[in-house]
Amino acid sequence: MAPAATPSVLTTEAPAPALARSDPPAAGPRRASVVTSGEAAAQWQQLLEEVRRCTLCRLHATRTQGVLGVGPRRADWLVIGEAPGAEEDRRGEPFVGAAGQLLDAMLRAIGLDRHTNVYIANVLKSRPPNNRDPRPEEVEACLPYLVRQIALLQPKIMLAVGRIAAQNLLGTDAPLGRLRGRVHHFGERQTPLVVTYHPAYLLRTPGDKRKAWEDLKFARSVYQQLTQGAADGNRS
Ligand code: SF4
């Protein structure tokens, strides 16, 4: 993937320093062909309908609609945020509005597009009232939907945006600053996971955009190593 030009939204600060990261990524597991495309389509539809009907936590009473996610149903990249906000709840799509536009710009900076090669979802599928933080029992009730999404998507890499998403996916209360800059792994497939800031936070705190750009370049390098390793394996 050719390096994309740094978007102006991420270049309000000085140029990002060279990366000096530890914890190199492990080779990703091979994709298992466990379902046909027809079966996968049926499972996606089932998931969509279950989320639409879901009453497993109290958020169903205050949401407009469940928001499953957006993007191609097989994607190498999976971006995961916290929960739908007011606009997402209204439109039924994650990361729309100003934060969504910034996320799109961040993704474009590393050659990604929500409509072609990245799937975007949230930990919670329903909006918490007044955008409050998700409660543990809500995350516990909702996380199986995301696990099923991941099983269908089989992403090569996950990008957790924001403290809430990162902490809930990784089962930790460590601050975001301690979770950035290294490769974590998620779920049965041990999918590599990189952490960065939530675009809504970056809109409020533009001084941290430079660090977000470091994270994105790091995630891109992890992905490139993963795919290069797979290509080398296929050639040998
Ligand atoms: S947040 Fe998740 S578990 Fe709770 S009602 Fe919505 S879809 Fe169901």
Short mmCIF file of C-alpha atoms in Angstrom, two decimals, residues 36-191:
data_model
loop_
_atom_site.label_atom_id
_atom_site.label_comp_id
_atom_site.label_asym_id
_atom_site.label_seq_id
_atom_site.Cartn_x
_atom_site.Cartn_y
_atom_site.Cartn_z
CA THR A 36 -19.95 -20.71 2.38
CA SER A 37 -20.77 -17.22 1.16
CA GLY A 38 -24.46 -18.11 1.28
CA GLU A 39 -24.19 -19.29 4.86
CA ALA A 40 -22.24 -16.17 5.78
CA ALA A 41 -24.92 -13.95 4.22
CA ALA A 42 -27.57 -15.80 6.22
CA GLN A 43 -25.55 -15.38 9.42
CA TRP A 44 -25.14 -11.65 8.78
CA GLN A 45 -28.86 -11.29 8.24
CA GLN A 46 -29.56 -13.24 11.42
CA LEU A 47 -27.17 -10.98 13.35
CA LEU A 48 -28.76 -7.85 11.94
CA GLU A 49 -32.23 -9.00 12.89
CA GLU A 50 -31.17 -10.06 16.39
CA VAL A 51 -29.62 -6.66 17.06
CA ARG A 52 -32.74 -4.92 15.73
CA ARG A 53 -34.93 -6.95 18.08
CA CYS A 54 -32.50 -7.12 20.99
CA THR A 55 -33.76 -6.39 24.49
CA LEU A 56 -30.87 -7.96 26.39
CA CYS A 57 -30.00 -4.77 28.23
CA ARG A 58 -31.87 -1.66 29.27
CA LEU A 59 -30.51 0.39 26.36
CA HIS A 60 -33.12 -1.09 24.06
CA ALA A 61 -35.73 1.07 25.80
CA THR A 62 -34.08 4.39 24.92
CA ARG A 63 -32.45 3.76 21.54
CA THR A 64 -33.96 4.60 18.17
CA GLN A 65 -32.39 1.55 16.56
CA GLY A 66 -29.58 -0.93 17.01
CA VAL A 67 -26.47 -0.05 14.98
CA LEU A 68 -24.66 -3.17 13.86
CA GLY A 69 -21.88 -1.69 11.75
CA VAL A 70 -20.92 -0.57 8.26
CA GLY A 71 -18.53 -1.79 5.60
CA PRO A 72 -17.76 -4.82 3.48
CA ARG A 73 -18.59 -8.12 5.13
CA ARG A 74 -15.11 -9.45 4.64
CA ALA A 75 -12.57 -6.79 5.58
CA ASP A 76 -8.93 -6.92 6.62
CA TRP A 77 -9.44 -3.94 8.94
CA LEU A 78 -11.97 -3.66 11.72
CA VAL A 79 -12.36 -0.34 13.54
CA ILE A 80 -14.20 -0.52 16.85
CA GLY A 81 -15.52 2.41 18.84
CA GLU A 82 -17.54 2.73 21.99
CA ALA A 83 -21.24 3.04 21.15
CA PRO A 84 -23.57 4.93 18.82
CA GLY A 85 -24.03 8.63 19.54
CA ALA A 86 -27.14 10.66 18.83
CA GLU A 87 -26.52 10.97 15.09
CA GLU A 88 -25.53 7.32 14.75
CA ASP A 89 -28.63 6.28 16.67
CA ARG A 90 -30.76 8.35 14.29
CA ARG A 91 -29.10 7.25 11.05
CA GLY A 92 -28.30 3.65 11.94
CA GLU A 93 -24.62 3.89 10.98
CA PRO A 94 -21.58 4.14 13.25
CA PHE A 95 -19.25 7.14 13.16
CA VAL A 96 -21.22 9.72 11.26
CA GLY A 97 -21.14 13.44 11.96
CA ALA A 98 -17.97 15.38 12.79
CA ALA A 99 -16.22 12.51 14.58
CA GLY A 100 -17.06 10.22 11.69
CA GLN A 101 -15.62 12.67 9.19
CA LEU A 102 -12.40 12.84 11.18
CA LEU A 103 -12.29 9.03 11.40
CA ASP A 104 -12.74 8.84 7.62
CA ALA A 105 -9.83 11.27 7.17
CA MET A 106 -7.70 9.22 9.56
CA LEU A 107 -8.50 6.06 7.65
CA ARG A 108 -7.81 7.68 4.30
CA ALA A 109 -4.39 8.70 5.62
CA ILE A 110 -3.44 5.03 5.72
CA GLY A 111 -5.21 4.07 2.52
CA LEU A 112 -8.48 2.82 4.01
CA ASP A 113 -12.09 3.56 3.17
CA ARG A 114 -15.15 2.57 5.16
CA HIS A 115 -16.95 1.47 2.01
CA THR A 116 -14.24 -0.69 0.48
CA ASN A 117 -11.69 -2.14 2.87
CA VAL A 118 -12.61 -1.42 6.47
CA TYR A 119 -15.55 -2.44 8.60
CA ILE A 120 -16.62 -0.09 11.40
CA ALA A 121 -18.54 -1.15 14.49
CA ASN A 122 -18.95 -0.36 18.16
CA VAL A 123 -18.68 -2.37 21.35
CA LEU A 124 -22.29 -1.46 22.13
CA LYS A 125 -24.93 -1.61 19.41
CA SER A 126 -27.38 0.73 21.15
CA ARG A 127 -26.87 4.31 22.27
CA PRO A 128 -26.45 4.97 26.00
CA PRO A 129 -28.64 7.92 27.05
CA ASN A 130 -26.84 11.25 27.00
CA ASN A 131 -23.74 9.47 25.70
CA ARG A 132 -22.85 8.19 29.15
CA ASP A 133 -20.20 5.50 29.44
CA PRO A 134 -21.37 1.93 28.85
CA ARG A 135 -22.06 -0.04 32.01
CA PRO A 136 -20.33 -3.39 32.56
CA GLU A 137 -23.57 -5.36 32.32
CA GLU A 138 -24.39 -3.66 29.02
CA VAL A 139 -21.00 -4.55 27.58
CA GLU A 140 -21.34 -8.11 28.83
CA ALA A 141 -24.75 -8.42 27.17
CA CYS A 142 -23.66 -6.90 23.87
CA LEU A 143 -20.13 -8.19 23.33
CA PRO A 144 -21.26 -11.57 21.91
CA TYR A 145 -22.69 -9.70 18.91
CA LEU A 146 -19.28 -8.20 18.20
CA VAL A 147 -17.61 -11.58 18.66
CA ARG A 148 -19.98 -13.02 16.04
CA GLN A 149 -19.25 -10.10 13.72
CA ILE A 150 -15.54 -10.74 14.07
CA ALA A 151 -16.02 -14.45 13.31
CA LEU A 152 -17.79 -13.48 10.08
CA LEU A 153 -15.45 -10.65 9.11
CA GLN A 154 -12.22 -12.48 9.96
CA PRO A 155 -10.25 -9.21 10.04
CA LYS A 156 -6.49 -9.31 9.91
CA ILE A 157 -6.19 -6.36 12.30
CA MET A 158 -8.42 -4.44 14.69
CA LEU A 159 -8.12 -0.77 15.58
CA ALA A 160 -9.76 0.13 18.91
CA VAL A 161 -10.55 3.85 18.98
CA GLY A 162 -10.88 5.41 22.40
CA ARG A 163 -10.40 4.37 25.98
CA ILE A 164 -13.79 2.75 26.44
CA ALA A 165 -13.46 0.47 23.42
CA ALA A 166 -9.88 -0.44 24.23
CA GLN A 167 -10.50 -1.18 27.88
CA ASN A 168 -13.59 -3.28 27.23
CA LEU A 169 -12.04 -5.25 24.40
CA LEU A 170 -8.87 -5.92 26.34
CA GLY A 171 -10.48 -6.44 29.74
CA THR A 172 -8.33 -3.86 31.48
CA ASP A 173 -8.68 -0.54 33.26
CA ALA A 174 -5.25 0.63 32.13
CA PRO A 175 -5.22 4.20 30.79
CA LEU A 176 -5.23 4.64 27.03
CA GLY A 177 -1.71 6.01 27.07
CA ARG A 178 -0.44 2.67 28.37
CA LEU A 179 -2.37 0.69 25.77
CA ARG A 180 -1.11 2.60 22.73
CA GLY A 181 2.04 1.72 20.84
CA ARG A 182 1.98 -2.05 21.05
CA VAL A 183 0.16 -4.99 19.59
CA HIS A 184 -2.54 -6.63 21.68
CA HIS A 185 -4.58 -9.64 20.61
CA PHE A 186 -8.31 -10.23 20.75
CA GLY A 187 -10.50 -13.31 20.88
CA GLU A 188 -10.13 -16.91 19.85
CA ARG A 189 -8.32 -16.03 16.66
CA GLN A 190 -5.93 -13.78 18.58
CA THR A 191 -6.52 -11.01 16.07
#
